């Protein structure tokens, strides 16, 4: 069918074509069918959207990714992409071949799948899982469609946390310790997605975090390390597209999780990786058994990719550090480097850094690096290379001036600290966009609490945000205090 | 967050809201998240689409289904709909409770699920299936959200074919026979979706098929029957929305299929239903074992719904009748009623009608009704009641004048007649929109064929469409002829 192509903006980055119902019926094209468009001796495929109004009969509307389709074009019905057949095979619990996984990844990368099909992919992986072989091939395929960083050093250290823990900002401390020991550790991190602060958000309190590949290379050449935002480099770009399909369903199947983590590490050129797997209520990994299995599988897939992977299973139920939110976590990080700061953050950073040092075959002590001030000095060098002030002190970092402290209503033991609720509160107070917003936690689980003791303080940048967070705090109980002497919480 | 609502047309019937990235970040709203919109003391939920261009910061774009949202509105992040949690449970292979299925159906009906979530629903049902209990509850829930037809007669006869067979237009013949025997059979049928003609398309050759509920009632009062388009009445409307999610994946899981069929029958007020289950290569049901299981399950779910279901397992690999396409099938139908016509169509209609008559407890013979001319007379009455010409003859029905006959290139036996390829050819020739377009099949499977015998004739309304169908015919071989004497097909 001959149609006149017009570009049309319907707020999508997908390669859609809009057909008037009359033309669509004539073609036999249903919603989400594909059409083949021949134009200028080129052939392009688009996903069909039918409309009575947006385009006239005789016209085909094309979205931005297809904007090179112009003039009079020839449109015919096309088959489904091969990747849909492979997704269907995974729904049938068939083990996928390397070329099938590679095709699925490529089609997701090129936005050739509809949301129905992406939902089916996420569901199929969730219900039927991936074998270790499939995970290995998927990891390679995901890594291959993006950018690859290369480094001169033979050993490139890296770390990753499977996530889910509030205020868990060990990365800057680890990078400072490990690079102070002479290792190369070019660390790319994410911004907050559903949390109150990602590592990139925390680092942005000190310095710039968005750099080009060339700029990153020169920072690493100068300082052995970097602490930059990963979104600025195109590492395993399909990962975000797959996560977009998993998020609405709140699923994160292990095979996909491993491929996501390791494909980014492979693309980043890392050779030695420590992966922190927090487990427990509220974290992604719920049981110790599941954490051990994930650790073993990550190491096996790493072997296949010639990457030395070591895993640290950690407690995920409690927050690490005292602060939650960009500035408050930055203050904890710098305090630890200064030789002070919350013990939980210092301890976890030291333990993970020691594992990474040992894993890379370096005979150095994390505690030495901290106590000697070498880690702090090294952190300052990285901050300076990333256009920040190397002489900043933790005491310079002030949280939002609007604040409320929530106090205990009885004496007892803090029995439960709910990460999820603390994160929700910090976000409601404005984090991560309001960098000074967030929480300071005064009591952690199993600590003794007296009546009217402060439990946590909410900081916000504006009275309105503080009021919103206070309203939420009234409905939550993120830190529960129980008296062992009384079976009742209260009587009314 | 306070935003100014504007209505925006992006060619969708879903309740989307467009947020500028700046506002979306501030809210913490990701693509496909939901927001709660408070306006005029009412609360509405929308699915988030982020945009840099289509709406300004401070503004919220709402699509047509949300057009009642106007003026300054208060927008907050909302949780996921409960139905998504239930879909997730089905992905986890948990048996769903009646209220959970009811919620899923209602949310699909109200377009509250994103395509990712709909794809997950279809995938979950496909991989984990429904128990008979779940199928029963799903059927009721699907039926309950639409219209219900009610009739005075105690017995309401109905039929359904699970589909997949070309030219399988037994329904008009059956309705004529069964209503001639005094039974009430108000038949609603579909138009073609991927086939060259649905029963409604075939009936439209004779008369109108789109009527309101009131009009249908008066046609049935007058004639005991009708042959109308089901799309005109709102029976089990979620069915189409679920099929839209299944189509891209080419899946049609049995539990969902049963609920789709039986919910429509329940809503149509049917008490006695015969279901035709064609099986074999190219049909929806591939094996006799699967057909038997489906038949038993359909009867059981029918029992639960107080509906008498009887199933007929038929051969699905070969076409029924000679014609494919609206006019060509209408000609076969009328020829059978006139006492002539293709034997395969006559035989199948008689067998199914006899089953339905017996099933309804009526002592009458389908062959008698045909041979006495009572069925033809009754068909004329229904056609007249639907504003058609009751005196039309099959010889009045002329196929498209542009035609080509494809002939055998060797002698032998027609070993394989490919339904799918025949349907593709008929559609390429213009069916169902060009009502006179389609195919006439001259040889069926296992018939003796001499070299140069006609195999099938393509009819089209225009030379251009004929040329398109001819070009496709050159690439296909819908009727294969094999010579038993020669292992080679040909030598080149």
PDB file of N, CA, C and O in Angstrom, chain A residues 78-121:
ATOM      1  N   UNK A  78       4.260  -7.002   8.038  1.00  0.00           N
ATOM      2  CA  UNK A  78       5.476  -7.787   8.275  1.00  0.00           C
ATOM      3  C   UNK A  78       5.194  -8.815   9.359  1.00  0.00           C
ATOM      4  O   UNK A  78       4.232  -8.690  10.115  1.00  0.00           O
ATOM      5  N   UNK A  79       6.021  -9.813   9.427  1.00  0.00           N
ATOM      6  CA  UNK A  79       5.853 -10.843  10.463  1.00  0.00           C
ATOM      7  C   UNK A  79       6.306 -10.322  11.808  1.00  0.00           C
ATOM      8  O   UNK A  79       6.743  -9.184  11.944  1.00  0.00           O
ATOM      9  N   UNK A  80       6.193 -11.168  12.820  1.00  0.00           N
ATOM     10  CA  UNK A  80       6.690 -10.794  14.149  1.00  0.00           C
ATOM     11  C   UNK A  80       8.213 -10.922  14.140  1.00  0.00           C
ATOM     12  O   UNK A  80       8.760 -11.756  13.423  1.00  0.00           O
ATOM     13  N   UNK A  81       8.907 -10.106  14.931  1.00  0.00           N
ATOM     14  CA  UNK A  81      10.371 -10.256  14.997  1.00  0.00           C
ATOM     15  C   UNK A  81      10.718 -11.643  15.561  1.00  0.00           C
ATOM     16  O   UNK A  81       9.973 -12.188  16.379  1.00  0.00           O
ATOM     17  N   UNK A  82      11.853 -12.171  15.132  1.00  0.00           N
ATOM     18  CA  UNK A  82      12.254 -13.504  15.594  1.00  0.00           C
ATOM     19  C   UNK A  82      12.343 -13.563  17.121  1.00  0.00           C
ATOM     20  O   UNK A  82      12.064 -14.585  17.738  1.00  0.00           O
ATOM     21  N   UNK A  83      12.752 -12.441  17.717  1.00  0.00           N
ATOM     22  CA  UNK A  83      12.918 -12.440  19.174  1.00  0.00           C
ATOM     23  C   UNK A  83      11.627 -12.820  19.897  1.00  0.00           C
ATOM     24  O   UNK A  83      11.674 -13.412  20.969  1.00  0.00           O
ATOM     25  N   UNK A  84      10.471 -12.481  19.314  1.00  0.00           N
ATOM     26  CA  UNK A  84       9.199 -12.819  19.968  1.00  0.00           C
ATOM     27  C   UNK A  84       9.024 -14.332  20.014  1.00  0.00           C
ATOM     28  O   UNK A  84       8.537 -14.885  21.000  1.00  0.00           O
ATOM     29  N   UNK A  85       9.486 -15.010  18.941  1.00  0.00           N
ATOM     30  CA  UNK A  85       9.427 -16.476  18.942  1.00  0.00           C
ATOM     31  C   UNK A  85      10.313 -17.026  20.057  1.00  0.00           C
ATOM     32  O   UNK A  85       9.975 -17.993  20.727  1.00  0.00           O
ATOM     33  N   UNK A  86      11.469 -16.390  20.284  1.00  0.00           N
ATOM     34  CA  UNK A  86      12.384 -16.877  21.319  1.00  0.00           C
ATOM     35  C   UNK A  86      11.819 -16.609  22.718  1.00  0.00           C
ATOM     36  O   UNK A  86      11.999 -17.414  23.634  1.00  0.00           O
ATOM     37  N   UNK A  87      11.156 -15.468  22.882  1.00  0.00           N
ATOM     38  CA  UNK A  87      10.517 -15.179  24.167  1.00  0.00           C
ATOM     39  C   UNK A  87       9.444 -16.229  24.440  1.00  0.00           C
ATOM     40  O   UNK A  87       9.318 -16.755  25.551  1.00  0.00           O
ATOM     41  N   UNK A  88       8.694 -16.543  23.395  1.00  0.00           N
ATOM     42  CA  UNK A  88       7.679 -17.585  23.498  1.00  0.00           C
ATOM     43  C   UNK A  88       8.318 -18.921  23.917  1.00  0.00           C
ATOM     44  O   UNK A  88       7.764 -19.669  24.721  1.00  0.00           O
ATOM     45  N   UNK A  89       9.508 -19.225  23.394  1.00  0.00           N
ATOM     46  CA  UNK A  89      10.208 -20.460  23.780  1.00  0.00           C
ATOM     47  C   UNK A  89      10.563 -20.432  25.263  1.00  0.00           C
ATOM     48  O   UNK A  89      10.476 -21.440  25.948  1.00  0.00           O
ATOM     49  N   UNK A  90      10.969 -19.262  25.732  1.00  0.00           N
ATOM     50  CA  UNK A  90      11.302 -19.161  27.164  1.00  0.00           C
ATOM     51  C   UNK A  90      10.029 -19.328  28.007  1.00  0.00           C
ATOM     52  O   UNK A  90      10.064 -19.959  29.062  1.00  0.00           O
ATOM     53  N   UNK A  91       8.906 -18.804  27.523  1.00  0.00           N
ATOM     54  CA  UNK A  91       7.630 -19.046  28.217  1.00  0.00           C
ATOM     55  C   UNK A  91       7.340 -20.546  28.261  1.00  0.00           C
ATOM     56  O   UNK A  91       6.725 -21.048  29.200  1.00  0.00           O
ATOM     57  N   UNK A  92       7.775 -21.271  27.230  1.00  0.00           N
ATOM     58  CA  UNK A  92       7.605 -22.731  27.180  1.00  0.00           C
ATOM     59  C   UNK A  92       8.705 -23.451  27.955  1.00  0.00           C
ATOM     60  O   UNK A  92       8.810 -24.671  27.878  1.00  0.00           O
ATOM     61  N   UNK A  93       9.540 -22.693  28.665  1.00  0.00           N
ATOM     62  CA  UNK A  93      10.608 -23.250  29.501  1.00  0.00           C
ATOM     63  C   UNK A  93      11.668 -24.005  28.692  1.00  0.00           C
ATOM     64  O   UNK A  93      12.199 -25.015  29.129  1.00  0.00           O
ATOM     65  N   UNK A  94      11.954 -23.512  27.501  1.00  0.00           N
ATOM     66  CA  UNK A  94      13.019 -24.089  26.680  1.00  0.00           C
ATOM     67  C   UNK A  94      14.301 -23.311  26.975  1.00  0.00           C
ATOM     68  O   UNK A  94      14.261 -22.090  27.143  1.00  0.00           O
ATOM     69  N   UNK A  95      15.439 -24.004  27.063  1.00  0.00           N
ATOM     70  CA  UNK A  95      16.713 -23.313  27.273  1.00  0.00           C
ATOM     71  C   UNK A  95      17.086 -22.593  25.974  1.00  0.00           C
ATOM     72  O   UNK A  95      17.106 -23.196  24.899  1.00  0.00           O
ATOM     73  N   UNK A  96      17.372 -21.306  26.076  1.00  0.00           N
ATOM     74  CA  UNK A  96      17.636 -20.528  24.862  1.00  0.00           C
ATOM     75  C   UNK A  96      19.090 -20.663  24.422  1.00  0.00           C
ATOM     76  O   UNK A  96      20.006 -20.758  25.236  1.00  0.00           O
ATOM     77  N   UNK A  97      19.279 -20.664  23.114  1.00  0.00           N
ATOM     78  CA  UNK A  97      20.610 -20.747  22.510  1.00  0.00           C
ATOM     79  C   UNK A  97      21.265 -19.362  22.510  1.00  0.00           C
ATOM     80  O   UNK A  97      20.555 -18.345  22.524  1.00  0.00           O
ATOM     81  N   UNK A  98      22.606 -19.318  22.442  1.00  0.00           N
ATOM     82  CA  UNK A  98      23.285 -18.018  22.440  1.00  0.00           C
ATOM     83  C   UNK A  98      22.719 -17.055  21.390  1.00  0.00           C
ATOM     84  O   UNK A  98      22.463 -15.893  21.684  1.00  0.00           O
ATOM     85  N   UNK A  99      22.483 -17.538  20.149  1.00  0.00           N
ATOM     86  CA  UNK A  99      22.014 -16.604  19.118  1.00  0.00           C
ATOM     87  C   UNK A  99      20.597 -16.121  19.411  1.00  0.00           C
ATOM     88  O   UNK A  99      20.202 -15.031  19.012  1.00  0.00           O
ATOM     89  N   UNK A 100      19.822 -16.911  20.136  1.00  0.00           N
ATOM     90  CA  UNK A 100      18.463 -16.488  20.480  1.00  0.00           C
ATOM     91  C   UNK A 100      18.510 -15.376  21.534  1.00  0.00           C
ATOM     92  O   UNK A 100      17.795 -14.363  21.415  1.00  0.00           O
ATOM     93  N   UNK A 101      19.370 -15.548  22.539  1.00  0.00           N
ATOM     94  CA  UNK A 101      19.529 -14.502  23.554  1.00  0.00           C
ATOM     95  C   UNK A 101      20.088 -13.231  22.933  1.00  0.00           C
ATOM     96  O   UNK A 101      19.655 -12.120  23.245  1.00  0.00           O
ATOM     97  N   UNK A 102      21.025 -13.425  22.017  1.00  0.00           N
ATOM     98  CA  UNK A 102      21.661 -12.275  21.362  1.00  0.00           C
ATOM     99  C   UNK A 102      20.607 -11.498  20.557  1.00  0.00           C
ATOM    100  O   UNK A 102      20.588 -10.260  20.565  1.00  0.00           O
ATOM    101  N   UNK A 103      19.697 -12.228  19.885  1.00  0.00           N
ATOM    102  CA  UNK A 103      18.645 -11.568  19.092  1.00  0.00           C
ATOM    103  C   UNK A 103      17.679 -10.816  20.006  1.00  0.00           C
ATOM    104  O   UNK A 103      17.295  -9.676  19.723  1.00  0.00           O
ATOM    105  N   UNK A 104      17.292 -11.438  21.119  1.00  0.00           N
ATOM    106  CA  UNK A 104      16.388 -10.762  22.062  1.00  0.00           C
ATOM    107  C   UNK A 104      17.029  -9.462  22.558  1.00  0.00           C
ATOM    108  O   UNK A 104      16.416  -8.395  22.532  1.00  0.00           O
ATOM    109  N   UNK A 105      18.300  -9.548  22.977  1.00  0.00           N
ATOM    110  CA  UNK A 105      18.990  -8.364  23.507  1.00  0.00           C
ATOM    111  C   UNK A 105      19.077  -7.274  22.428  1.00  0.00           C
ATOM    112  O   UNK A 105      18.808  -6.105  22.683  1.00  0.00           O
ATOM    113  N   UNK A 106      19.406  -7.669  21.203  1.00  0.00           N
ATOM    114  CA  UNK A 106      19.542  -6.685  20.137  1.00  0.00           C
ATOM    115  C   UNK A 106      18.199  -6.014  19.843  1.00  0.00           C
ATOM    116  O   UNK A 106      18.116  -4.799  19.701  1.00  0.00           O
ATOM    117  N   UNK A 107      17.127  -6.818  19.807  1.00  0.00           N
ATOM    118  CA  UNK A 107      15.816  -6.233  19.515  1.00  0.00           C
ATOM    119  C   UNK A 107      15.344  -5.319  20.647  1.00  0.00           C
ATOM    120  O   UNK A 107      14.711  -4.302  20.394  1.00  0.00           O
ATOM    121  N   UNK A 108      15.655  -5.684  21.901  1.00  0.00           N
ATOM    122  CA  UNK A 108      15.304  -4.780  23.010  1.00  0.00           C
ATOM    123  C   UNK A 108      16.117  -3.486  22.875  1.00  0.00           C
ATOM    124  O   UNK A 108      15.595  -2.382  22.990  1.00  0.00           O
ATOM    125  N   UNK A 109      17.401  -3.639  22.546  1.00  0.00           N
ATOM    126  CA  UNK A 109      18.273  -2.468  22.380  1.00  0.00           C
ATOM    127  C   UNK A 109      17.734  -1.541  21.297  1.00  0.00           C
ATOM    128  O   UNK A 109      17.768  -0.314  21.446  1.00  0.00           O
ATOM    129  N   UNK A 110      17.236  -2.121  20.214  1.00  0.00           N
ATOM    130  CA  UNK A 110      16.747  -1.318  19.080  1.00  0.00           C
ATOM    131  C   UNK A 110      15.278  -0.914  19.243  1.00  0.00           C
ATOM    132  O   UNK A 110      14.651  -0.455  18.278  1.00  0.00           O
ATOM    133  N   UNK A 111      14.711  -1.118  20.424  1.00  0.00           N
ATOM    134  CA  UNK A 111      13.301  -0.768  20.691  1.00  0.00           C
ATOM    135  C   UNK A 111      12.342  -1.430  19.722  1.00  0.00           C
ATOM    136  O   UNK A 111      11.331  -0.830  19.340  1.00  0.00           O
ATOM    137  N   UNK A 112      12.650  -2.659  19.310  1.00  0.00           N
ATOM    138  CA  UNK A 112      11.776  -3.306  18.332  1.00  0.00           C
ATOM    139  C   UNK A 112      10.657  -4.114  18.984  1.00  0.00           C
ATOM    140  O   UNK A 112       9.806  -4.646  18.286  1.00  0.00           O
ATOM    141  N   UNK A 113      10.664  -4.220  20.308  1.00  0.00           N
ATOM    142  CA  UNK A 113       9.608  -4.994  20.961  1.00  0.00           C
ATOM    143  C   UNK A 113       8.560  -4.070  21.572  1.00  0.00           C
ATOM    144  O   UNK A 113       8.876  -3.007  22.087  1.00  0.00           O
ATOM    145  N   UNK A 114       7.318  -4.509  21.499  1.00  0.00           N
ATOM    146  CA  UNK A 114       6.233  -3.758  22.138  1.00  0.00           C
ATOM    147  C   UNK A 114       6.258  -4.038  23.641  1.00  0.00           C
ATOM    148  O   UNK A 114       6.894  -4.983  24.100  1.00  0.00           O
ATOM    149  N   UNK A 115       5.535  -3.209  24.402  1.00  0.00           N
ATOM    150  CA  UNK A 115       5.494  -3.404  25.853  1.00  0.00           C
ATOM    151  C   UNK A 115       4.874  -4.750  26.235  1.00  0.00           C
ATOM    152  O   UNK A 115       5.270  -5.351  27.232  1.00  0.00           O
ATOM    153  N   UNK A 116       3.889  -5.200  25.478  1.00  0.00           N
ATOM    154  CA  UNK A 116       3.289  -6.528  25.739  1.00  0.00           C
ATOM    155  C   UNK A 116       4.402  -7.571  25.670  1.00  0.00           C
ATOM    156  O   UNK A 116       4.518  -8.450  26.538  1.00  0.00           O
ATOM    157  N   UNK A 117       5.258  -7.468  24.655  1.00  0.00           N
ATOM    158  CA  UNK A 117       6.317  -8.456  24.448  1.00  0.00           C
ATOM    159  C   UNK A 117       7.410  -8.324  25.512  1.00  0.00           C
ATOM    160  O   UNK A 117       7.948  -9.327  25.990  1.00  0.00           O
ATOM    161  N   UNK A 118       7.707  -7.076  25.911  1.00  0.00           N
ATOM    162  CA  UNK A 118       8.686  -6.875  26.989  1.00  0.00           C
ATOM    163  C   UNK A 118       8.155  -7.431  28.307  1.00  0.00           C
ATOM    164  O   UNK A 118       8.904  -8.038  29.080  1.00  0.00           O
ATOM    165  N   UNK A 119       6.864  -7.237  28.554  1.00  0.00           N
ATOM    166  CA  UNK A 119       6.251  -7.797  29.752  1.00  0.00           C
ATOM    167  C   UNK A 119       6.335  -9.317  29.735  1.00  0.00           C
ATOM    168  O   UNK A 119       6.571  -9.954  30.773  1.00  0.00           O
ATOM    169  N   UNK A 120       6.157  -9.897  28.554  1.00  0.00           N
ATOM    170  CA  UNK A 120       6.254 -11.358  28.430  1.00  0.00           C
ATOM    171  C   UNK A 120       7.692 -11.813  28.661  1.00  0.00           C
ATOM    172  O   UNK A 120       7.934 -12.850  29.285  1.00  0.00           O
ATOM    173  N   UNK A 121       8.676 -11.045  28.168  1.00  0.00           N
ATOM    174  CA  UNK A 121      10.083 -11.401  28.394  1.00  0.00           C
ATOM    175  C   UNK A 121      10.377 -11.427  29.896  1.00  0.00           C
ATOM    176  O   UNK A 121      10.893 -12.415  30.432  1.00  0.00           O
TER     177      UNK A 121
END
